[in-house]
XYZ file of C-alpha atoms in Angstrom:
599
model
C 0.000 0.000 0.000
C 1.828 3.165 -1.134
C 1.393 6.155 1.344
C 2.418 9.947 0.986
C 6.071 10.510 2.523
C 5.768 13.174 4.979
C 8.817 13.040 6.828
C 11.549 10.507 8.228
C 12.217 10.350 11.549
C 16.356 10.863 12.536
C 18.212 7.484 12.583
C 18.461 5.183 15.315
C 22.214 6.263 15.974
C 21.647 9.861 15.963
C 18.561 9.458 18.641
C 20.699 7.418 20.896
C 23.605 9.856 20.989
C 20.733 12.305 22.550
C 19.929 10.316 25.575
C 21.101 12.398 28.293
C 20.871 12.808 31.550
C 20.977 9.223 32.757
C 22.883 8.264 36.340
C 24.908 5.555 35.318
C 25.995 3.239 32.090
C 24.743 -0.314 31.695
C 27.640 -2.526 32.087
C 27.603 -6.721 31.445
C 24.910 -7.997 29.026
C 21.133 -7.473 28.310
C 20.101 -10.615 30.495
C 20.456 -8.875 33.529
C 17.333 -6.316 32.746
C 15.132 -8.012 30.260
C 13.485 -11.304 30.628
C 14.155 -14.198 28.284
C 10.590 -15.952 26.078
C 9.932 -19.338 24.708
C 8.515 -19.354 21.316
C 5.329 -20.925 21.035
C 5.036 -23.948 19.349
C 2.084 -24.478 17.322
C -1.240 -26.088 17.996
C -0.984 -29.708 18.424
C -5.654 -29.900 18.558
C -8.283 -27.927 19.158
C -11.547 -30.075 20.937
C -14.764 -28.588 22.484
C -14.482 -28.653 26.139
C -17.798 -26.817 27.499
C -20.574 -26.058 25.883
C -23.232 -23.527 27.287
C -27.063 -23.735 27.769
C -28.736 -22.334 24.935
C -28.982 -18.525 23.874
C -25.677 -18.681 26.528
C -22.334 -16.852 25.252
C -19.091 -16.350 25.625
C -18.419 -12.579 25.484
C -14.805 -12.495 26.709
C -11.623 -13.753 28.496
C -10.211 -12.566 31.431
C -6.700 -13.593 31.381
C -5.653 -12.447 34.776
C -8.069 -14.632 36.666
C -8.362 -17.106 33.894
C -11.895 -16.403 33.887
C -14.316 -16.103 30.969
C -17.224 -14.150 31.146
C -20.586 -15.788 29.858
C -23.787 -13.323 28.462
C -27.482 -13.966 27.823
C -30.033 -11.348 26.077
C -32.838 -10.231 28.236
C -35.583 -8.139 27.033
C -37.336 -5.658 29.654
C -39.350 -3.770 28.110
C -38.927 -3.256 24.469
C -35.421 -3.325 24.957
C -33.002 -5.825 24.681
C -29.648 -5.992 27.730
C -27.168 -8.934 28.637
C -26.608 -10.225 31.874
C -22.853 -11.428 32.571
C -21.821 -14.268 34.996
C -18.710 -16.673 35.001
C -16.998 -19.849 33.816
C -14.247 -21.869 33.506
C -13.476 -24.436 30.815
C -15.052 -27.315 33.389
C -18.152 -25.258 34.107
C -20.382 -22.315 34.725
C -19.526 -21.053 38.136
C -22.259 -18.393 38.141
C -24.967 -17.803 35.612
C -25.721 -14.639 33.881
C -26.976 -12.208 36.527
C -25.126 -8.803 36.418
C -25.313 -5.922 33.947
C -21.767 -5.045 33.791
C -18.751 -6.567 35.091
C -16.198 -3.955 36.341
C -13.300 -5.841 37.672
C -12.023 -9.238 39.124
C -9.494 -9.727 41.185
C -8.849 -13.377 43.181
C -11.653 -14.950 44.172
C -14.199 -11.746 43.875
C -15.599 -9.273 41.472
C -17.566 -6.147 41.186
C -20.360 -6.036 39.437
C -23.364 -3.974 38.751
C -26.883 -5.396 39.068
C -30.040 -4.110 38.110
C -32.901 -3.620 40.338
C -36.277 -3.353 39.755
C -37.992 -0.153 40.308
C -41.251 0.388 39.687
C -41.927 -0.515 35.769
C -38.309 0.582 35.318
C -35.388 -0.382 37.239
C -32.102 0.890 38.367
C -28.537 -0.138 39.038
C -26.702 -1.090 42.127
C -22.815 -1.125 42.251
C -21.559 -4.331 44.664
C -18.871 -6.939 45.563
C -19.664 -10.901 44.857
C -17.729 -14.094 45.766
C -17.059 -15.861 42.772
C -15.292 -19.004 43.050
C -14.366 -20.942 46.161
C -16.666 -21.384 49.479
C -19.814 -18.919 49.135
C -19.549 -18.250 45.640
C -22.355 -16.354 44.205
C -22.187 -13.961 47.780
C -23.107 -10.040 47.487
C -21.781 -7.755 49.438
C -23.128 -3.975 49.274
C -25.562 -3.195 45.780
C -26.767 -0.416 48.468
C -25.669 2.454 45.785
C -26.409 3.427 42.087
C -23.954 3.055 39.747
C -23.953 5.350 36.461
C -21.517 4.716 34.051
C -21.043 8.501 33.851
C -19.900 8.889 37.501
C -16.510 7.489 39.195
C -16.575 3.822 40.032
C -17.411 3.564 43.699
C -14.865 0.574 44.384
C -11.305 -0.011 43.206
C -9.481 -2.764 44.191
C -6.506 -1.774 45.994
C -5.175 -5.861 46.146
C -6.262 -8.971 46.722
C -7.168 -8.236 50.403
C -8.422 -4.571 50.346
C -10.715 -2.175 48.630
C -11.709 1.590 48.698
C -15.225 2.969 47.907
C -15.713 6.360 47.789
C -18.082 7.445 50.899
C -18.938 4.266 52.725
C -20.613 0.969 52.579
C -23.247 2.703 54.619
C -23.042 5.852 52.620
C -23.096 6.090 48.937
C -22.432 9.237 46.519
C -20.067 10.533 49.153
C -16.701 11.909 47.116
C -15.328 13.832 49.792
C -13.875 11.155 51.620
C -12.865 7.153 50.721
C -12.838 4.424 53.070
C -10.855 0.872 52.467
C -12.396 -2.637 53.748
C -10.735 -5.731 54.358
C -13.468 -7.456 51.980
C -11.981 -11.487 52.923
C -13.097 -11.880 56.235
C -16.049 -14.342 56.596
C -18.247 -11.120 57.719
C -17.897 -9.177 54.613
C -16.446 -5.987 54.357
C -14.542 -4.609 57.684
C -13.556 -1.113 57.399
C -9.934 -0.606 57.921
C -9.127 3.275 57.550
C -10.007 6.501 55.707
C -8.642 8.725 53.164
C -9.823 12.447 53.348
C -9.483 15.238 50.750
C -11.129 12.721 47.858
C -12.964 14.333 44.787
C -14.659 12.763 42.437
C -11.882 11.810 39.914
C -9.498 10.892 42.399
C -8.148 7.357 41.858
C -6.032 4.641 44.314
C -2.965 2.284 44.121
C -1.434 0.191 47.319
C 2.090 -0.702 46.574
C 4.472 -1.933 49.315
C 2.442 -0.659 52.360
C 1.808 3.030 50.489
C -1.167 4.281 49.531
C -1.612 7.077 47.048
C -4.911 9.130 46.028
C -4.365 10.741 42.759
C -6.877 13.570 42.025
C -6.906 16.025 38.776
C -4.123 17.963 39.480
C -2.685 16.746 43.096
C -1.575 13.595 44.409
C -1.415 12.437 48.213
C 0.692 10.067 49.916
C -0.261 8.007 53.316
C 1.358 5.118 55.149
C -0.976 2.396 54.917
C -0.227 1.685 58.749
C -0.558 4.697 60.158
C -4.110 5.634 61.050
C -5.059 8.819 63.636
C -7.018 9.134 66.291
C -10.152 10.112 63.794
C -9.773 6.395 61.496
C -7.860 8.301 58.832
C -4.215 7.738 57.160
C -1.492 10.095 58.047
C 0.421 11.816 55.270
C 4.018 10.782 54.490
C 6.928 13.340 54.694
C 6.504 16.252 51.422
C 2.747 14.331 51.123
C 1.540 16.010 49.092
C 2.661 17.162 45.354
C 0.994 19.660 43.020
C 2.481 20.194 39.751
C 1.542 23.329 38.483
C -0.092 26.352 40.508
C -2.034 29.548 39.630
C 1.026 31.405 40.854
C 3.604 29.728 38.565
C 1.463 31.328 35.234
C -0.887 27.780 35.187
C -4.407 29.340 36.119
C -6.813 26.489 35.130
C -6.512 23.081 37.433
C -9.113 21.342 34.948
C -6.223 21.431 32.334
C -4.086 19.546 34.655
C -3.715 15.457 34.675
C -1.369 13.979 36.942
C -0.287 10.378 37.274
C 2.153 8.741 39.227
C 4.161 5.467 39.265
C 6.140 3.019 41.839
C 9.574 1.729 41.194
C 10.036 0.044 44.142
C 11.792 0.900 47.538
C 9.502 3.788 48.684
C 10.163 5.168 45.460
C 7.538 6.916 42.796
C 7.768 8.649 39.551
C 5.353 12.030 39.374
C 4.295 13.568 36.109
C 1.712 16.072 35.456
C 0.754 17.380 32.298
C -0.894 21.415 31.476
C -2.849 20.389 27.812
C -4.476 23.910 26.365
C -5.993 24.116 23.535
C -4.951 27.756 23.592
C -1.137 28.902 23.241
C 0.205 29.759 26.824
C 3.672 30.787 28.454
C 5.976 27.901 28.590
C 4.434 25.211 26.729
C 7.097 22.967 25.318
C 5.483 20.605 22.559
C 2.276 20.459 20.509
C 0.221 17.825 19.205
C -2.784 17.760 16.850
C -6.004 15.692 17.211
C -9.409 15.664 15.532
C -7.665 19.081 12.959
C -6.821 20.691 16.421
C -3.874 21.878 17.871
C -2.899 21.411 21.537
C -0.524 23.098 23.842
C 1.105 21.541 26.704
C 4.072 20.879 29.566
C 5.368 18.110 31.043
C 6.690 18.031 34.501
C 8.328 14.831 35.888
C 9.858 14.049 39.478
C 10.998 11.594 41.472
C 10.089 11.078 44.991
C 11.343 8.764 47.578
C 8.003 8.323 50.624
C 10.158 7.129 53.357
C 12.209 9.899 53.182
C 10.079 12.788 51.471
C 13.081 13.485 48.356
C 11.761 15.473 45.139
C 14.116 16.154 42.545
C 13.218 16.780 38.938
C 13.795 13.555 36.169
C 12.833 13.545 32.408
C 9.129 14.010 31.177
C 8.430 10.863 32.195
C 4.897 9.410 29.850
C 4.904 5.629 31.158
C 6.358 3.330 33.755
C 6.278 -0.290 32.741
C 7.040 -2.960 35.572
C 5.544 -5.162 37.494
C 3.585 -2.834 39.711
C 1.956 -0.789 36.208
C 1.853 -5.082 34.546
C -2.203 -4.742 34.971
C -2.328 -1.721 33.773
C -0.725 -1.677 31.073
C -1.705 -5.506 30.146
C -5.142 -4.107 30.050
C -4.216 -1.787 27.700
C -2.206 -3.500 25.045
C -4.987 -6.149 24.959
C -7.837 -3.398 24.216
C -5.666 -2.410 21.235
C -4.714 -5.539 19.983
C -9.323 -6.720 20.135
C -9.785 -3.764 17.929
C -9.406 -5.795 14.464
C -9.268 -3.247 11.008
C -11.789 -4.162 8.365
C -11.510 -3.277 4.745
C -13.640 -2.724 2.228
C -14.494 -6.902 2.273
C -15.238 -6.625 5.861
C -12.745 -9.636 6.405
C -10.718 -8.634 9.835
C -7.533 -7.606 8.947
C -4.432 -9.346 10.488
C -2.494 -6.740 12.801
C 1.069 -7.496 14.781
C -0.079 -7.708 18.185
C 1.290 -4.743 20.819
C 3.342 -6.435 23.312
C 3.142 -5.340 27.563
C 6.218 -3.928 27.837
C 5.955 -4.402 32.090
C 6.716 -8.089 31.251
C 9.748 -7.295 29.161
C 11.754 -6.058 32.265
C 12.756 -8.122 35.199
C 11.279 -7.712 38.778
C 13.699 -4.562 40.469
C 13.820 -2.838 37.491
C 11.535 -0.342 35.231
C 11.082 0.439 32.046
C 10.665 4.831 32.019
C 9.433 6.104 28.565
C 10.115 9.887 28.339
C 10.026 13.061 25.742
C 13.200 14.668 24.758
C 14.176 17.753 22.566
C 16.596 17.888 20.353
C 17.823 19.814 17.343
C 16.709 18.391 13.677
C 18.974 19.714 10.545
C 17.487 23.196 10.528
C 18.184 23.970 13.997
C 14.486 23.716 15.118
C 13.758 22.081 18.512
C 11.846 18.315 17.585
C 10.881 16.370 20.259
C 11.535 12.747 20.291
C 10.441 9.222 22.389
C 12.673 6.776 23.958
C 13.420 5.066 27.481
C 15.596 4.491 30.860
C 15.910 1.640 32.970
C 15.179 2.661 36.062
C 16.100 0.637 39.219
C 14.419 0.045 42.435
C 16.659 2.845 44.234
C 15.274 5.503 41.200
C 18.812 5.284 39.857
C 18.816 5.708 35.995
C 20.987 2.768 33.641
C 21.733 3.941 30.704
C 21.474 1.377 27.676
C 23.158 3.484 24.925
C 22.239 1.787 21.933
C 18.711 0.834 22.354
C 15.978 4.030 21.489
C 13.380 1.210 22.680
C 13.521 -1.657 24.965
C 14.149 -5.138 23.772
C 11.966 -7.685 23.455
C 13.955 -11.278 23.753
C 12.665 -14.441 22.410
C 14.514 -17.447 22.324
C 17.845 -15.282 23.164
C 16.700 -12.703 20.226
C 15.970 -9.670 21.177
C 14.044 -6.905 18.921
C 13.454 -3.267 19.421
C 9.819 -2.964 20.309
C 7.519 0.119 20.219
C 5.395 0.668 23.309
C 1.789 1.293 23.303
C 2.165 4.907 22.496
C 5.525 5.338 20.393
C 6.405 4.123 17.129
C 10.187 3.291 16.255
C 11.636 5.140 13.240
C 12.518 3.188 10.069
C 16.254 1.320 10.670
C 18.373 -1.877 9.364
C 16.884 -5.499 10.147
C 18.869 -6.643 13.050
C 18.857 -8.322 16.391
C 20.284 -7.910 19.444
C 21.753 -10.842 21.683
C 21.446 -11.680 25.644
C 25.307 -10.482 25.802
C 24.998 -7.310 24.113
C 25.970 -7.717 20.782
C 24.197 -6.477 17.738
C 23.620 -8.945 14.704
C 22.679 -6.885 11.326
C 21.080 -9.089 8.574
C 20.231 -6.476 6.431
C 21.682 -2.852 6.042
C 19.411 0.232 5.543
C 19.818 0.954 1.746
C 19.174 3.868 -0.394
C 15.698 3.196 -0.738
C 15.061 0.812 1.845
C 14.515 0.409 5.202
C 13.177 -1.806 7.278
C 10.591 -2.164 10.711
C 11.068 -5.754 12.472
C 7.861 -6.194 14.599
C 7.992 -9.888 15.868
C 9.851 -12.941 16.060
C 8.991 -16.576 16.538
C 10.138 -19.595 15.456
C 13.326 -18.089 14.683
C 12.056 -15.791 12.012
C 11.972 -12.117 12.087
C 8.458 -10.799 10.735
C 8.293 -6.541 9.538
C 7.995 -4.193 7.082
C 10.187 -3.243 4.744
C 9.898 0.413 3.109
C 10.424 0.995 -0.663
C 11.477 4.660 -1.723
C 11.436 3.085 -5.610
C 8.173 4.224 -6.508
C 8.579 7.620 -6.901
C 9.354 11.166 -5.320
C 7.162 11.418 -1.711
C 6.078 7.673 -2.152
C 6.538 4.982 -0.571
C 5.656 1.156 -0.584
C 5.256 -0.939 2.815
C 4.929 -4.070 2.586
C 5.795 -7.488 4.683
C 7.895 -10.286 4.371
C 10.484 -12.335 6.874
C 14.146 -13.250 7.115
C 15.771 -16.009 9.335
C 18.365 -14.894 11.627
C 20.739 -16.955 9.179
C 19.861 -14.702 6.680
C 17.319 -16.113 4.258
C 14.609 -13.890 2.916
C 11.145 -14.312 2.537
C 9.854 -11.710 -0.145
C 8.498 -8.574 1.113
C 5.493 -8.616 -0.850
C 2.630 -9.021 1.786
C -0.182 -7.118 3.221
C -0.307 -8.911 6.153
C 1.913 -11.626 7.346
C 1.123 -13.608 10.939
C 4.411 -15.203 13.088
C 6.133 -18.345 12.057
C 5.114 -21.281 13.896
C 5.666 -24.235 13.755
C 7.709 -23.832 10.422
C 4.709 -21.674 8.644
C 3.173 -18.410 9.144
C 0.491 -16.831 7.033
C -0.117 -14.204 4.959
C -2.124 -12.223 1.959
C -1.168 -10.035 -0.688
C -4.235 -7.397 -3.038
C -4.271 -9.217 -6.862
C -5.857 -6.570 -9.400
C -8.242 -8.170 -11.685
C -8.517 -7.529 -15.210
C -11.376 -5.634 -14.160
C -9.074 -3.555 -11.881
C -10.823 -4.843 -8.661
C -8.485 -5.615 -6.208
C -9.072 -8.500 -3.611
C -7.549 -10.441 -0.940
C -5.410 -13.367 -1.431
C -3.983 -15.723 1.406
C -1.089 -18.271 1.126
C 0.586 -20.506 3.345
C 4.876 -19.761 3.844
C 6.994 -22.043 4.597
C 10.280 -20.839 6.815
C 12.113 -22.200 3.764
C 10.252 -19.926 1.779
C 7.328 -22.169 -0.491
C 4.144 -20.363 -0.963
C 0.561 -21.726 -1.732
C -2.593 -20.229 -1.910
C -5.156 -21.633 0.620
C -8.647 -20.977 0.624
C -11.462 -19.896 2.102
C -9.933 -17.307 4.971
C -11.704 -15.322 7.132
C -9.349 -14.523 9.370
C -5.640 -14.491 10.133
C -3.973 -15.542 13.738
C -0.735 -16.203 14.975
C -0.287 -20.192 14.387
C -3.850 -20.307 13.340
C -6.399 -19.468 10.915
C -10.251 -19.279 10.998
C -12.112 -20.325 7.676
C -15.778 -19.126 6.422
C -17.746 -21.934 4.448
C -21.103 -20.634 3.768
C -22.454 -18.906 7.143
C -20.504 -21.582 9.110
C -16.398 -21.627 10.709
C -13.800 -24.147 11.050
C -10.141 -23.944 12.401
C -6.812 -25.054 10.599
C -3.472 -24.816 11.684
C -0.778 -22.866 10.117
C 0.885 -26.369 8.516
C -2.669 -27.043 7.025
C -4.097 -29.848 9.357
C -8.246 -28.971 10.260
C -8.755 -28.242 13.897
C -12.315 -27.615 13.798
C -14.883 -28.714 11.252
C -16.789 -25.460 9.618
C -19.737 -26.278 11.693
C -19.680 -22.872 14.418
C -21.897 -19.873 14.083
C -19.227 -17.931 15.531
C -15.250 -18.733 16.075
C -13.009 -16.127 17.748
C -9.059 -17.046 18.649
C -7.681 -14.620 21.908
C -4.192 -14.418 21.706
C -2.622 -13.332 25.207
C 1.354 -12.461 25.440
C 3.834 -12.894 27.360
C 2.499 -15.555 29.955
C 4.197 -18.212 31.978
C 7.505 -18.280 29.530
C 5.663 -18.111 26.606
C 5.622 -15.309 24.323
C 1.594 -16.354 23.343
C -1.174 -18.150 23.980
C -4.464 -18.383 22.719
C -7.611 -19.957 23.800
C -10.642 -20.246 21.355
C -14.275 -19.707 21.880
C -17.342 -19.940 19.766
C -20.963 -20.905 19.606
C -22.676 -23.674 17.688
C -26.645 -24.860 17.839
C -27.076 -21.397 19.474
C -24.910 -22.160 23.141
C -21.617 -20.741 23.347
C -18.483 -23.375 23.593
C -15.142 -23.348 25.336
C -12.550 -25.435 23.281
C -9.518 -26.964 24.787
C -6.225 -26.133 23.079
C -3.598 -28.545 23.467
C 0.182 -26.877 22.181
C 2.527 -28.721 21.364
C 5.914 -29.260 23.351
């Protein structure tokens, strides 16, 4: 597909030389910061395992409790809702019964449940048991829940929670309370946090709590409770970014998040975003044809001993503490498929959690920088520290973007937010060295995304097709060296020994359409048929109205007998770069299917 060429972003050496500021220089080899990833390898079958009572579906997977939630239509009224409940591949473990399911964590969840209220009805906001001893028990639904108004419970961990107001007391905002919600008589308040507003959110890490409003955050010693049930403020408690007096006279322009290394210690950014010009700004950026003004303004700060001293503008913290998070996110992007004109989902490289890329005492920091481009103007550019559990800054001098290692391969890999400039195809190994398989040309370069099976899948640019175009297409190369042809529109991971991929024929009638192929790592191509959809190690086939499953070599998984098929692809789990489970629905019920991988 040929795209305009607006601009290139400066080379990977010339970004690196920019990194500044950092405490100290990585010494030794890559091993000691990034975490090491099996490939996966391949599906050996595919089997139904549960299959739901009828007009019962699966609607999703919940990989952090292994969970996967269940719906069924329900008409009140003229209208049409779903109730959600819960199951595992060996059973339902409770039946469709709640309007909305806002979070699990362990062995509870909360939910939302509707009420009945005259002819109409309302919702309640609660906390249910929902596996072990007492599943299926509620806890609160005292309070109405609006989807336009903050959640009233957060999770703070697997033991404790905080609701705005009180159990008691709903629609409070001034004031949060936290309940030890695992003791056999429900919910036992614990403490208080005052000087809550309405968009104030939580996090426990390591014994500290923190209440992060608009444009303030607050720091308490989990505990240390006064005399009055509420948590005492650490030492320098209390940070606010920007202030009318410093020139920033609008607190609803100001976001502010924070993150946890480790050790007592946070990172603190807050942002100023106006839509009109202002004093100081440092960067821009443009969304929906408008421009935006803002400042960034990162510190760090230690809780045990109240520290603050400026660091970089600091835009995410990946590590274990953020893995959740930022799991969370990366798995919303990779659900939202891209349809074309055919309406067949289009076959995207997955985003990868960078928390999981970076072993346990360390952090991955992504920041803005400035620097000069060739006509002395101030650009702004992306990259990232390591950050260690002391808030002392490594250095890794040649990397603009953390590496991703599988099987002892590491790749360059863009964040959620951040894409990496064009470069050559290489790899980096556990020991620091830097393989190049292919050298950034005069009209090439390339964009590694993935590897697996011990081939590197990206894009490769092509500057031959004329002034201010450009061609990207995909393709692979083995990290001995031997190509497969960069001629795809979308190509999935090797596994296995085969990935697959399509390329857009033009007709004789110039109507251009989809065509798929099996590739073998030794590079033979042929044309398979009947695609709907393109995974990694899979692929889903359309017969008529009905689905089936093959694997990537060929061999049928599932008969095209479902009325639905959907593969969920989760990363980075247990030593495994991916998994996938598969769900569907035949005869009108929803199924779970068994996956068995190979070893």
């Amino acid at each position: 597909m040929k795209k305009p060429l607006i601009a290139l972003v400066a080379a990977i050496m010339i970004l690196s030389s920019l990194l500044a500021g950092c405490d100290k220089k990585a010494e030794g080899n890559y091993s000691e910061y990034f975490n090491n990833f099996s490939s996966h390898k391949g599906c050996e079958a595919v089997s139904e395992k549960l299959v739901l009572d009828k007009d019962i579906f699966v609607d999703s997977y919940h990989s952090r409790s292994g969970l996967y939630l269940i719906k069924e239509a329900i008409k009140l009224g003229s209208q049409t809702y779903y109730n959600y409940g819960f199951a595992t591949p060996d059973g339902v473990i409770l039946a469709p019964r709640y309007a909305q399911i806002l979070d699990i964590n362990g062995d509870f969840a909360i939910a939302v449940k509707r009420q009945a209220l005259g002819s109409s009805f309302t919702n309640k906001v609660g906390l249910v048991r929902i596996k072990g001893e007492n599943a299926g028990k509620e806890m609160g639904f005292a309070h109405e829940y609006s989807s336009t108004t903050a959640p009233l419970y957060t999770f703070l961990d697997s033991k404790y929670l905080i609701m705005f107001g009180e159990k008691d007391r709903g629609g409070v905002y001034d004031y949060a309370t936290v309940y030890d919600y695992t003791t056999a008589n429900g919910m036992l308040e614990v403490g208080r946090v005052s000087n809550t507003t309405f968009s104030t959110t939580f996090s426990l890490r390591d014994g500290y709590l923190a209440a992060v409003g608009k444009s303030v955050v607050r720091y308490y010693y989990f505990d240390r409770i006064d005399s009055n049930g509420y948590y005492s403020l650490a030492p320098e408690g209390v940070w606010v970014p920007f202030t009318e007096a410093d020139g920033f006279p609008d607190m609803s322009l100001v976001t502010v998040s924070v993150f946890y290394l480790g050790n007592g210690w946070y990172v603190e950014t807050g942002m100023y975003t106006s839509a009109t010009q202002f004093t100081g700004y440092e960067q821009t950026k443009t969304s929906e044809n408008k421009t935006y003004y803002y400042i960034n303004k990162s510190t760090r700060y230690n809780i045990k001993s109240g520290i603050r001293f400026p660091t970089d503008r600091v835009t995410l913290v990946a590590n274990k503490y953020s893995s959740e998070y930022v799991k969370e996110m990366t798995a919303a992007l990779n659900t939202a498929n891209v349809y074309p004109d055919d309406k067949l989902p289009m076959y995207q490289p997955p985003i990868i959690p960078p928390s999981e890329f970076i072993k346990e005492g360390y952090s991955l920091v992504y920041y803005d920088f400035p620097f000069y481009d060739d006509s002395d103007k101030i650009r702004w550019g992306q990259s990232f520290s390591v950050y260690d559990k002391n808030a002392d800054i490594i250095n890794l001098e040649d990397l603009v973007m953390p590496l991703l290692f599988v099987d002892g391969v590491g790749l360059q890999n863009s964040d959620p937010v951040y894409e990496l400039p064009g470069r050559e195809l290489s790899y980096h190994k556990e020991d620091g060295s830097l393989i190049t398989l292919m050298p950034v040309a005069e009209k090439y370069f390339y964009h590694p995304v993935m590897i697996n099976d011990g081939m590197i899948v990206g894009y490769r640019a092509d500057f031959n097709q004329g002034p201010g175009m450009l061609t990207t297409m995909m393709g692979a190369m083995s990290l001995d060296g031997s190509e497969i042809p960069y001629e795809f529109v979308e190509l999935t991971m090797f596994v296995d020994g085969y990935a697959t991929g399509s390329k857009i024929v033009v007709g004789a009638d110039n109507k251009r359409t989809r065509e798929f192929y099996r590739i073998s790592k030794n590079g033979v191509i042929t044309p398979i048929a009947n695609v709907y959809s393109l995974k990694n190690g899979m692929y889903i086939t359309k017969e008529g109205e009905k689905y089936g499953l093959y694997a990537n070599d060929g061999r049928k998984l599932l008969d095209a007998e479902y009325e639905s098929l959907a593969v969920i692809e989760h990363y980075l789990v247990d030593g495994l770069y991916f998994d996938a489970k598969v769900v569907g629905s035949k005869d009108g019920r929803g199924v779970i299917f068994e996956v068995t991988t190979k070893n």
